[in-house]
mmCIF file of C-alpha atoms and ligand atoms in Angstrom:
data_model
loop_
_atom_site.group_PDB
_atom_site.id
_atom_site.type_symbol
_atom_site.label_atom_id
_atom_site.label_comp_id
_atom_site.label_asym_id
_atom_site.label_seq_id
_atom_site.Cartn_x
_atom_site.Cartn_y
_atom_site.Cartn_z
ATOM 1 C CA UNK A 1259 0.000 0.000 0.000
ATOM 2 C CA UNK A 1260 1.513 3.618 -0.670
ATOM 3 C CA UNK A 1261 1.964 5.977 2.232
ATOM 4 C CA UNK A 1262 -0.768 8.583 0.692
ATOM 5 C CA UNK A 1263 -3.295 4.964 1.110
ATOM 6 C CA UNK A 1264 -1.835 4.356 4.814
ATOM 7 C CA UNK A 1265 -2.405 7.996 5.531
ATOM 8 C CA UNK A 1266 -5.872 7.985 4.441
ATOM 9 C CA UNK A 1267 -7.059 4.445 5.841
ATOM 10 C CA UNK A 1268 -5.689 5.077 9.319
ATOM 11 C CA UNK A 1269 -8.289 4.794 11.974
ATOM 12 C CA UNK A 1270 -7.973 4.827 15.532
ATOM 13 C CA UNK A 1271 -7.645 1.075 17.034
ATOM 14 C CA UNK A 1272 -8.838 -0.114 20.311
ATOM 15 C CA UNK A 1273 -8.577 -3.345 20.390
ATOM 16 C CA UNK A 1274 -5.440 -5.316 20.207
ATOM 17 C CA UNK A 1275 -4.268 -8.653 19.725
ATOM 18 C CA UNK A 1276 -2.191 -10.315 23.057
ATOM 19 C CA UNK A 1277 0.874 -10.480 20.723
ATOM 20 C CA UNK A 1278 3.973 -7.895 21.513
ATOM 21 C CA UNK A 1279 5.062 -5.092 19.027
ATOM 22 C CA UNK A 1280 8.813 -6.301 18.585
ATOM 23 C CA UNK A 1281 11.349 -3.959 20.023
ATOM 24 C CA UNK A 1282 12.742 -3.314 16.396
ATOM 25 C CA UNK A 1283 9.387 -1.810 15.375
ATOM 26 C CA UNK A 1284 8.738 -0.030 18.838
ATOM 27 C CA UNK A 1285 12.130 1.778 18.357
ATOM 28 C CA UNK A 1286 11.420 2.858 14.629
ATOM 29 C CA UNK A 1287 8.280 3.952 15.668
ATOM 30 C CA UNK A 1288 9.931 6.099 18.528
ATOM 31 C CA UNK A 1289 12.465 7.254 16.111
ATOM 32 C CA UNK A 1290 10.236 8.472 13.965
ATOM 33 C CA UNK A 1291 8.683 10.971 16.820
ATOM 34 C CA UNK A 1292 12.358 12.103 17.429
ATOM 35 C CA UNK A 1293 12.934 13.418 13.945
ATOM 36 C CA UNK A 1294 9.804 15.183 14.178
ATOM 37 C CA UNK A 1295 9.857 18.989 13.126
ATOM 38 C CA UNK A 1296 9.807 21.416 16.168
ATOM 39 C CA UNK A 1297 9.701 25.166 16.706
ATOM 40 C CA UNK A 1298 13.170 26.218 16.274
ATOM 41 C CA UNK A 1299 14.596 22.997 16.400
ATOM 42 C CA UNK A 1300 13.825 23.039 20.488
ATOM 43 C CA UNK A 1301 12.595 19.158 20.607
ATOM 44 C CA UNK A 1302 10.911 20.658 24.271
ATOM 45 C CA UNK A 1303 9.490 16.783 24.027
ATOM 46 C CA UNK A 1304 9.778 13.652 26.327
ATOM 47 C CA UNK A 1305 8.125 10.449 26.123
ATOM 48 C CA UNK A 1306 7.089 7.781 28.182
ATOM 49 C CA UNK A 1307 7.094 4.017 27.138
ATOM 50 C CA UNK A 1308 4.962 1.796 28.972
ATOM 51 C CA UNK A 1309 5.357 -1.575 28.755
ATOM 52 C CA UNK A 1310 5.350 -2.675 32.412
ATOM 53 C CA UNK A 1311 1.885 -4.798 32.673
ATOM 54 C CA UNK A 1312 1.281 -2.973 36.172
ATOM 55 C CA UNK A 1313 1.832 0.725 34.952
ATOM 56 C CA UNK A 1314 -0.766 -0.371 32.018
ATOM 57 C CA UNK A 1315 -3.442 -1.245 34.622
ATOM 58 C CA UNK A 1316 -3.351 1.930 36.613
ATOM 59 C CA UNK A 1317 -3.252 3.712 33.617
ATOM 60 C CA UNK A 1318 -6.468 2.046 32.293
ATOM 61 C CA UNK A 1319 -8.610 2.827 34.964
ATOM 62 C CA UNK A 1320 -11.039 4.675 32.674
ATOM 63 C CA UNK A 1321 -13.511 3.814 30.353
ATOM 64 C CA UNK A 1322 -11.625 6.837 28.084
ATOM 65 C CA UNK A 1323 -8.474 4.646 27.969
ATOM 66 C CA UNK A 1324 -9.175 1.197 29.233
ATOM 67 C CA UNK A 1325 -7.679 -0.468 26.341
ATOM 68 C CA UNK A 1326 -4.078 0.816 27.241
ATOM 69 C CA UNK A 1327 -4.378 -2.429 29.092
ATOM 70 C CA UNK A 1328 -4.570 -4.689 25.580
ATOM 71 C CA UNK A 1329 -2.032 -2.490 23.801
ATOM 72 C CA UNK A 1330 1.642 -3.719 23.389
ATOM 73 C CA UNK A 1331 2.633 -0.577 24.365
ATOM 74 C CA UNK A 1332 1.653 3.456 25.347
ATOM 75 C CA UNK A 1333 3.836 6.748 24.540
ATOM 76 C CA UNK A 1334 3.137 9.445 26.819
ATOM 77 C CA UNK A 1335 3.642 12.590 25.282
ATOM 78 C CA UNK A 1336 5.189 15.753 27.998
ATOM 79 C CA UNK A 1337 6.208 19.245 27.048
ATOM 80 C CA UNK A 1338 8.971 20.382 29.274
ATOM 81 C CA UNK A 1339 9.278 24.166 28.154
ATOM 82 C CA UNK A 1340 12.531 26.178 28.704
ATOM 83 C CA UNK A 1341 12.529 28.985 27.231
ATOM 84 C CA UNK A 1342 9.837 31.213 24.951
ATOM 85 C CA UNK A 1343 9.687 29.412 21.911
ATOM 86 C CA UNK A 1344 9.153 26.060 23.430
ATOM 87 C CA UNK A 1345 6.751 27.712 25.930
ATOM 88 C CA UNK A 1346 4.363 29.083 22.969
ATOM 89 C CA UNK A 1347 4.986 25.889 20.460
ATOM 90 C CA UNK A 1348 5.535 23.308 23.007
ATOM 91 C CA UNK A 1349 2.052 21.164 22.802
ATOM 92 C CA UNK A 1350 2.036 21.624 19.112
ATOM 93 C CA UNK A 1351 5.894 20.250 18.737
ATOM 94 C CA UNK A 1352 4.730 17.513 20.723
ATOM 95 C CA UNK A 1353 1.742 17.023 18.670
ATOM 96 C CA UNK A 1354 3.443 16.233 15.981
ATOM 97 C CA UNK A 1355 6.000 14.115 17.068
ATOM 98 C CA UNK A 1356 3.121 11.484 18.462
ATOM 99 C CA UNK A 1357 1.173 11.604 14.999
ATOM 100 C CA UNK A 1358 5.038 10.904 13.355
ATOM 101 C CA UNK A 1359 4.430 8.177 15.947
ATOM 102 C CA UNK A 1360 1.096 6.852 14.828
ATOM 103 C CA UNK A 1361 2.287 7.386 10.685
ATOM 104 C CA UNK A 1362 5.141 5.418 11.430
ATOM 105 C CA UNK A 1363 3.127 2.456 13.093
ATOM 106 C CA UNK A 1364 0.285 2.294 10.693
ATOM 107 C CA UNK A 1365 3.183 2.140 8.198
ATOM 108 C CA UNK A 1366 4.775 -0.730 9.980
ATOM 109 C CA UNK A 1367 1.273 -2.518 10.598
ATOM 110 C CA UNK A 1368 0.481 -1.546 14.220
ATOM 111 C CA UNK A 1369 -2.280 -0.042 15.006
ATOM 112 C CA UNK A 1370 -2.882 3.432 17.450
ATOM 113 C CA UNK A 1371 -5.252 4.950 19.251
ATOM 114 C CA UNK A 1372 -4.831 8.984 20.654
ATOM 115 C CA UNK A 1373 -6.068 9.293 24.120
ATOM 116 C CA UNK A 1374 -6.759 12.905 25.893
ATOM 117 C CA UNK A 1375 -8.964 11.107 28.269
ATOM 118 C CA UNK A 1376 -6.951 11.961 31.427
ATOM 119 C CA UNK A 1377 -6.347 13.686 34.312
ATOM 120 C CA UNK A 1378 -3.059 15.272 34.143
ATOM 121 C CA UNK A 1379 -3.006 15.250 37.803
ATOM 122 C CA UNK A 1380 -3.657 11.370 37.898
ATOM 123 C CA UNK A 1381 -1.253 10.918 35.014
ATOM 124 C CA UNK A 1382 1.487 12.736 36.841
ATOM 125 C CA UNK A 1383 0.750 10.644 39.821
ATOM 126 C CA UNK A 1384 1.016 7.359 38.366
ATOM 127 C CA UNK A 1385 4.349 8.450 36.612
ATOM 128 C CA UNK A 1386 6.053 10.228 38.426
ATOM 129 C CA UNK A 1387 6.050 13.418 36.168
ATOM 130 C CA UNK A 1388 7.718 16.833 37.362
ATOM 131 C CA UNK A 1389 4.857 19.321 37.992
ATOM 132 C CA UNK A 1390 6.873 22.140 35.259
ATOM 133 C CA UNK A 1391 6.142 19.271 32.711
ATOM 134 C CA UNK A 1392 2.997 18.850 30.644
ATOM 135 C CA UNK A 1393 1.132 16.032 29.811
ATOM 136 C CA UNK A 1394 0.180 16.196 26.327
ATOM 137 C CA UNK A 1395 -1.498 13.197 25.190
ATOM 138 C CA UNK A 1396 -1.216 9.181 25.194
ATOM 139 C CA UNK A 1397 -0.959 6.979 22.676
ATOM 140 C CA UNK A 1398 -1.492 3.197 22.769
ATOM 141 C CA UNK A 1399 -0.286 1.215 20.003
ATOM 142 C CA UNK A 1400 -0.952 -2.469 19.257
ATOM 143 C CA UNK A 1401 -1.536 -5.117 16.511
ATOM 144 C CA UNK A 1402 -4.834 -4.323 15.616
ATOM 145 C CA UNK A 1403 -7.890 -6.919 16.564
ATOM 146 C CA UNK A 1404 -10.528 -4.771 14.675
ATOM 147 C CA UNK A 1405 -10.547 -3.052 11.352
ATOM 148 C CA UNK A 1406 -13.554 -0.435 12.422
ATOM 149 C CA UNK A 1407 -15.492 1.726 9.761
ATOM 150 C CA UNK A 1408 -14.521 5.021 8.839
ATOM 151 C CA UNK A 1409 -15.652 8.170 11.140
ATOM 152 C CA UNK A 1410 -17.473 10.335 9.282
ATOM 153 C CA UNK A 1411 -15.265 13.354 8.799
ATOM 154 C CA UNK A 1412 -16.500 17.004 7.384
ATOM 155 C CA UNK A 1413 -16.831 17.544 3.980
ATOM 156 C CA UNK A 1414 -14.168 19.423 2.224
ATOM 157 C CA UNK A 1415 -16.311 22.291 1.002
ATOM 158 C CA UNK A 1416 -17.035 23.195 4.685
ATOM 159 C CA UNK A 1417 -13.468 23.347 5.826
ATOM 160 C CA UNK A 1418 -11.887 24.790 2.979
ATOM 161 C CA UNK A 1419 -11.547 28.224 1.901
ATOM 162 C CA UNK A 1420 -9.588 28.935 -1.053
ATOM 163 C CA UNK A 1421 -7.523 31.757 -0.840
ATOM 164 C CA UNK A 1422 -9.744 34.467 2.149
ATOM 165 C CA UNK A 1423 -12.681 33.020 4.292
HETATM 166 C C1 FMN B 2360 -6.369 14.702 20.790
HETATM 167 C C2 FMN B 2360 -7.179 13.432 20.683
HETATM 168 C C3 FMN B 2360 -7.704 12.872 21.838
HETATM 169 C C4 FMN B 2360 -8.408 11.659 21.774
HETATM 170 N N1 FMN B 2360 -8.822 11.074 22.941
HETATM 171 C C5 FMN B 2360 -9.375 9.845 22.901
HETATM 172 C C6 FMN B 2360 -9.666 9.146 24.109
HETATM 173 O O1 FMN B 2360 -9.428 9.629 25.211
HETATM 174 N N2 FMN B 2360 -10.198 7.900 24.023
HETATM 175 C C7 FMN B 2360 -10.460 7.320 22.810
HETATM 176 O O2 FMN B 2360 -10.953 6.177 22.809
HETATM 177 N N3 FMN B 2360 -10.201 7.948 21.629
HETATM 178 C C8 FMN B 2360 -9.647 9.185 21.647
HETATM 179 N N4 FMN B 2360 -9.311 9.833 20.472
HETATM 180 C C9 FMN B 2360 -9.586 9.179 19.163
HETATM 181 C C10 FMN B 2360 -10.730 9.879 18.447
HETATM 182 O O3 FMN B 2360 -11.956 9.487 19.041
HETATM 183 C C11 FMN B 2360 -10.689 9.503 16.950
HETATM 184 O O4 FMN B 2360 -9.481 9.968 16.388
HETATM 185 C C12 FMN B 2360 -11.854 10.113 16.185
HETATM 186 O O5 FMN B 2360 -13.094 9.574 16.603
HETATM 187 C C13 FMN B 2360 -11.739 9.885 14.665
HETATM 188 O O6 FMN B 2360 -11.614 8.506 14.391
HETATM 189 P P1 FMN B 2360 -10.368 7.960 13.550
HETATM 190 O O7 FMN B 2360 -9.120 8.238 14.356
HETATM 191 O O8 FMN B 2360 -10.604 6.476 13.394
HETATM 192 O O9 FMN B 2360 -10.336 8.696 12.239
HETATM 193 C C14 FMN B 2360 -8.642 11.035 20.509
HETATM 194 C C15 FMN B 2360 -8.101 11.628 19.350
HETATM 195 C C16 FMN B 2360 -7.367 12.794 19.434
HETATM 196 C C17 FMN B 2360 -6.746 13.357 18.179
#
């Protein structure tokens, strides 16, 4: 399948096969959120990998995110801002390096899902985050167990505006 087909039949998965993402894979798909583009170059990113069955439970314990449980493994997204740039572009640089996440994985055949179900507080909690961080967003990633139907997603002509509103 070409990339532009990957890109445009990725949906969000939920359910996952009990079978491990190897740790080839996992690290391309990592990789792949470290070359992301930031703001300036600033990379005001870090990520957490969970893997440990335990840290999966606790952070399950929602009906937002209860699959993390299933999933091989979750990236947590943080913004750790240090100056003005990554302070005003920090979530966004962040953003982009967990969708270069989910690209990457669809590419290599496992599936994602985006979680902003959360707490921050809780999240913090569970992982020990600094409080000066922030908690972007999750992502669980998997071998998918379900190939769901499309979402419906806006027509073009109401989003678009060619050249002025
Ligand atoms: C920022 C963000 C937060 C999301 N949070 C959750 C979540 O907490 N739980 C969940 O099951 N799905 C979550 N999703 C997945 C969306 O529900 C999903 O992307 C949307 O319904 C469109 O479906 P698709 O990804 O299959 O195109 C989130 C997606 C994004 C981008």
């Amino acid at each position: 399948m070409s990339a532009i087909d990957i890109i445009l039949q990725r949906r969000s998965i939920r359910k996952y096969k009990n079978e491990e993402v190897s740790a080839e894979v996992r690290e391309k798909i990592i990789e792949s959120g470290r070359q992301a583009p930031s703001a300036a170059n600033r990379q005001p990113w870090h990520f957490i990998l969970v893997t440990d069955s335990k840290v999966k439970e606790d952070l399950s314990q929602s009906r937002y995110r209860a699959f993390i449980k299933d999933a091989s493994f979750t990236v947590v997204g943080i913004n750790l801002p240090y100056d003005e740039i990554s302070e005003k572009w920090g979530v966004v640089d962040v953003t982009i390096a967990l969708q270069n996440m989910v690209l990457a994985a669809e590419i290599l055949g496992v599936g994602s899902c985006w979680i902003g179900g959360f707490y921050e507080a809780k999240i913090k909690e569970i992982l020990h985050i600094p409080n000066e961080a922030k908690v972007v967003a999750l992502v669980s990633f998997g071998i998918p167990a379900e190939r769901p139907a499309p979402r419906p997603k806006k027509e073009l002509k109401e989003i678009l505006h060619y050249n002025k509103w």
